[in-house]
Amino acid sequence: MAAQGAFPGMVPLAPFIYLYTPQQQERHPEDEKGGPKIIVLCTWMAAQPTHITKYITSYQTIYPASQILLIRAESVDMIFRSYESLQQRVQAALSVIQSTCSPDPPRPEILLHVFSNGGCVQSISLMQAYRASTGHAFPLHATVFDSCPGRGTFRLSCLAVATPFDRQPFYVRLPALFMVFAAMCAYFLVMIVLRNENPVMQGRRLMNDRGLVKETKRVYMYSDADAMVPGQEVEDHARDSSEQGFRVAMEKFEGSGHVSHVRVGGGKRYWEIVQRFWGDSASKD
């Protein structure tokens, strides 16, 4: 778990789960009219606090009256935890959603921002926990997909799990990569023997499950240069979503890496997309 001071102004609710609630003096009637009641950030696997904080501070600037619920993803979540155990892990986040949001609002109150396959797994776990608790789909929301959903193939899974070691010295990185490769071989072998569905593929499928997802609109932000989640995988999911009746928007970035689209042009296009998307999603047709 990150140190309590890793996310200033946020209260740690449980391991890897944090909540930001704006002070009363920061709330303005006009802000509350236009912004989401709560922004749920499901971040990518092993994301560093310094990187996550940039998204938090941007949202605090754009929607100063909105609460921000952060759910971090760790490598152990993807490899050793089932969706059933992950539902227990997100109980603190579930309590926030149930105490903050209406179960059936006329307009979306939740902006769900999902990063990479790790974020997909966390968001699906939250939705499953909500359905298990209430018997209903997750409350009406709008979803931003950043660099996801992918398919979680063996090669790309190894690449994702090994990413935290990229900046380590060679003598640390080499044995770490060997252990990652061995662990992933064993993991995929067990999945094949037990005929279990890859959790990334399961999350990809469940993102289009109407029994879980009650959504006004979704936007996919992806890139032609993403080495971990190829653009074609995102486009395929968007097409499947559209065919199943979801309202879909596509925003393709040129040359940006995995979960790095916000860096293009200083983030101007990225945050303009988010604001325009939320405005479209929250308005009545």
XYZ file of C-alpha atoms in Angstrom:
285
model
C 0.000 0.000 0.000
C 1.284 3.448 -0.857
C 2.177 5.710 2.007
C -0.705 7.783 3.319
C 0.971 10.933 2.006
C 1.296 9.558 -1.524
C -1.986 11.234 -2.494
C -2.321 14.518 -0.575
C -5.876 15.340 0.377
C -7.066 11.764 -0.132
C -8.143 9.485 2.699
C -6.979 5.850 2.527
C -10.034 3.608 2.963
C -8.366 0.245 2.461
C -5.189 -1.082 0.837
C -4.941 0.584 -2.588
C -8.260 2.471 -2.222
C -8.435 6.223 -1.545
C -11.132 8.903 -1.443
C -10.943 12.632 -2.058
C -13.854 14.772 -0.857
C -13.709 18.495 -1.662
C -14.073 20.908 1.207
C -17.413 22.665 1.501
C -15.897 26.011 0.551
C -14.641 24.454 -2.708
C -18.154 23.498 -3.777
C -20.019 25.879 -6.072
C -23.580 25.413 -7.333
C -22.521 25.784 -10.967
C -19.793 23.164 -10.546
C -22.221 20.712 -8.983
C -24.655 21.159 -11.870
C -22.151 20.277 -14.565
C -19.723 17.817 -13.045
C -20.070 14.193 -11.983
C -20.986 13.506 -8.395
C -18.048 11.114 -8.179
C -15.122 10.223 -10.439
C -13.873 6.651 -10.117
C -10.270 6.147 -11.233
C -9.267 2.515 -11.825
C -5.588 2.802 -12.604
C -3.210 0.578 -14.497
C -1.134 -2.150 -12.924
C 1.656 -0.894 -10.639
C 1.008 2.737 -11.592
C 3.267 5.106 -9.661
C 1.654 7.663 -7.320
C 3.373 10.526 -9.134
C 1.684 9.504 -12.392
C -1.724 8.927 -10.801
C -1.579 12.282 -9.015
C -1.441 14.144 -12.332
C -4.853 12.777 -13.265
C -6.234 13.521 -9.806
C -5.096 17.146 -9.853
C -6.456 17.646 -13.378
C -9.850 16.342 -12.322
C -9.789 18.528 -9.198
C -9.263 21.524 -11.472
C -11.916 20.579 -14.029
C -14.564 19.348 -11.570
C -13.752 20.943 -8.194
C -17.027 19.814 -6.591
C -16.618 16.125 -7.488
C -15.456 13.392 -5.172
C -12.657 11.202 -6.520
C -12.467 7.499 -5.691
C -9.143 5.876 -6.529
C -8.752 2.111 -6.928
C -5.210 1.010 -7.696
C -4.247 -2.219 -9.438
C -1.248 -4.333 -8.457
C 0.390 -7.267 -10.221
C -0.869 -9.703 -7.593
C -4.452 -8.756 -8.489
C -3.977 -9.935 -12.053
C -2.131 -13.160 -11.268
C -3.152 -14.555 -7.898
C -6.602 -13.131 -7.149
C -9.873 -14.339 -8.596
C -12.732 -11.975 -9.342
C -14.447 -13.379 -6.255
C -11.570 -12.338 -3.994
C -11.256 -9.000 -5.749
C -14.882 -8.270 -4.895
C -13.902 -8.479 -1.234
C -10.940 -6.214 -1.874
C -13.158 -3.394 -3.217
C -15.747 -3.412 -0.421
C -14.571 -0.006 0.817
C -15.079 1.444 -2.662
C -18.486 -0.220 -2.870
C -19.548 1.476 0.367
C -18.623 4.871 -1.073
C -20.655 4.278 -4.238
C -23.704 3.108 -2.297
C -23.579 6.034 0.136
C -22.892 8.657 -2.538
C -24.894 7.713 -5.625
C -28.537 7.097 -6.372
C -29.236 3.506 -7.482
C -31.314 4.685 -10.451
C -30.588 8.351 -11.270
C -32.168 10.047 -14.323
C -28.703 11.117 -15.444
C -25.271 9.601 -14.762
C -23.630 10.634 -11.504
C -20.474 8.561 -11.986
C -17.614 9.165 -14.380
C -15.669 5.900 -14.554
C -12.118 6.345 -15.868
C -10.462 3.005 -16.604
C -6.780 2.618 -17.429
C -5.359 -0.468 -19.130
C -6.314 -4.063 -18.383
C -5.518 -3.653 -14.693
C -8.114 -0.911 -14.445
C -10.632 -3.056 -16.314
C -10.220 -5.865 -13.798
C -10.720 -3.473 -10.864
C -13.780 -1.800 -12.395
C -15.439 -5.134 -13.174
C -14.725 -6.296 -9.617
C -16.478 -3.176 -8.303
C -19.467 -3.749 -10.583
C -19.701 -7.391 -9.558
C -19.529 -6.430 -5.896
C -22.328 -3.918 -6.455
C -24.543 -6.496 -8.168
C -23.829 -9.070 -5.443
C -24.844 -6.523 -2.817
C -27.909 -5.030 -4.523
C -29.004 -7.467 -7.220
C -28.770 -4.668 -9.787
C -26.328 -3.400 -12.390
C -23.810 -0.711 -11.432
C -25.525 2.719 -11.244
C -25.868 4.768 -14.425
C -22.441 6.027 -15.473
C -20.218 7.088 -18.359
C -16.909 5.341 -19.049
C -13.555 6.570 -20.316
C -11.372 3.702 -21.515
C -7.690 4.676 -21.667
C -5.506 2.086 -23.446
C -7.977 -0.768 -23.019
C -9.537 -3.281 -23.053
C -6.927 -5.665 -24.437
C -6.865 -9.429 -24.760
C -4.107 -10.304 -22.281
C -2.098 -12.655 -24.481
C 0.906 -14.450 -22.971
C 3.480 -12.136 -24.552
C 1.662 -8.919 -23.659
C 0.901 -10.163 -20.151
C 4.606 -10.823 -19.567
C 5.401 -7.361 -20.862
C 2.846 -5.744 -18.560
C 3.939 -7.599 -15.414
C 7.606 -6.860 -16.147
C 7.054 -3.126 -16.675
C 7.786 -2.121 -13.031
C 11.338 -3.467 -13.472
C 12.135 -1.371 -16.554
C 14.105 1.231 -14.639
C 15.917 -1.187 -12.354
C 19.655 -1.903 -12.768
C 20.513 -4.747 -15.120
C 21.539 -7.095 -12.294
C 18.070 -6.625 -10.747
C 16.080 -6.569 -13.971
C 17.497 -9.765 -15.474
C 16.569 -12.163 -12.643
C 13.260 -10.324 -12.231
C 12.411 -10.891 -15.887
C 13.293 -14.556 -15.544
C 10.977 -14.884 -12.534
C 8.192 -13.042 -14.371
C 8.536 -15.358 -17.355
C 8.507 -18.469 -15.153
C 5.525 -17.228 -13.135
C 3.540 -16.364 -16.253
C 4.309 -19.750 -17.817
C 2.996 -21.482 -14.706
C -0.007 -19.157 -14.548
C -1.093 -19.701 -18.145
C -0.475 -23.442 -17.844
C -2.775 -23.619 -14.811
C -5.403 -21.595 -16.666
C -5.271 -24.032 -19.576
C -5.385 -27.156 -17.397
C -8.285 -25.864 -15.304
C -9.970 -24.392 -18.388
C -10.329 -21.063 -16.639
C -10.938 -17.899 -18.594
C -8.089 -15.407 -18.711
C -9.131 -12.615 -16.264
C -8.262 -9.970 -18.850
C -10.464 -11.674 -21.433
C -13.152 -12.126 -18.798
C -13.031 -8.428 -17.973
C -13.120 -7.580 -21.678
C -16.272 -9.685 -22.095
C -17.982 -8.434 -18.938
C -17.524 -4.807 -19.971
C -20.371 -5.513 -22.415
C -22.554 -7.368 -19.905
C -25.840 -5.483 -19.496
C -26.369 -7.241 -16.198
C -23.349 -5.384 -14.828
C -23.018 -2.253 -16.938
C -25.659 0.485 -17.013
C -24.030 3.136 -19.128
C -24.981 6.237 -21.112
C -21.873 6.362 -23.283
C -18.250 5.245 -23.493
C -15.183 6.694 -25.147
C -12.071 4.734 -26.111
C -8.775 6.631 -26.088
C -6.057 4.547 -27.681
C -2.993 4.720 -29.889
C -1.435 3.201 -32.967
C 1.853 2.917 -31.019
C 0.712 1.147 -27.850
C 2.977 -1.879 -27.355
C 0.883 -3.437 -24.556
C -2.673 -3.035 -25.832
C -2.603 -2.809 -29.631
C -5.030 -0.369 -31.181
C -6.729 -3.153 -33.129
C -7.772 -4.872 -29.895
C -9.410 -1.671 -28.672
C -11.130 -1.085 -32.015
C -12.457 -4.648 -32.007
C -13.975 -4.169 -28.561
C -15.485 -0.832 -29.546
C -17.083 -2.423 -32.591
C -18.492 -5.277 -30.498
C -19.829 -2.753 -27.972
C -21.520 -0.730 -30.678
C -23.105 -3.850 -32.170
C -24.506 -4.678 -28.729
C -26.153 -1.268 -28.453
C -23.641 0.719 -26.408
C -23.069 4.351 -27.389
C -19.441 4.495 -28.476
C -16.946 7.258 -29.274
C -13.417 6.646 -30.560
C -10.398 8.909 -30.037
C -7.206 7.678 -31.640
C -3.856 9.243 -30.731
C -0.819 9.096 -32.972
C 2.493 7.896 -31.579
C 1.652 7.841 -27.857
C 2.606 4.860 -25.726
C 0.575 2.849 -23.250
C -1.425 5.080 -20.853
C 0.558 8.032 -22.197
C -2.023 9.725 -24.412
C -2.397 12.517 -21.872
C 1.150 13.605 -22.707
C 0.269 14.454 -26.300
C 0.159 18.220 -26.746
C 0.511 18.837 -23.042
C -2.773 17.081 -22.335
C -4.959 19.716 -24.014
C -6.701 17.310 -26.392
C -7.003 14.589 -23.752
C -8.841 16.739 -21.226
C -10.962 18.423 -23.870
C -12.143 14.951 -24.888
C -12.988 14.074 -21.282
C -14.961 17.271 -20.701
C -16.839 17.079 -24.008
C -17.554 13.407 -23.446
C -18.948 13.950 -19.951
C -21.095 16.832 -21.191
C -22.542 14.653 -23.951
C -23.025 11.694 -21.611
C -24.750 13.648 -18.871
C -27.158 15.548 -21.144
C -30.571 14.208 -22.004
C -31.022 13.045 -25.588
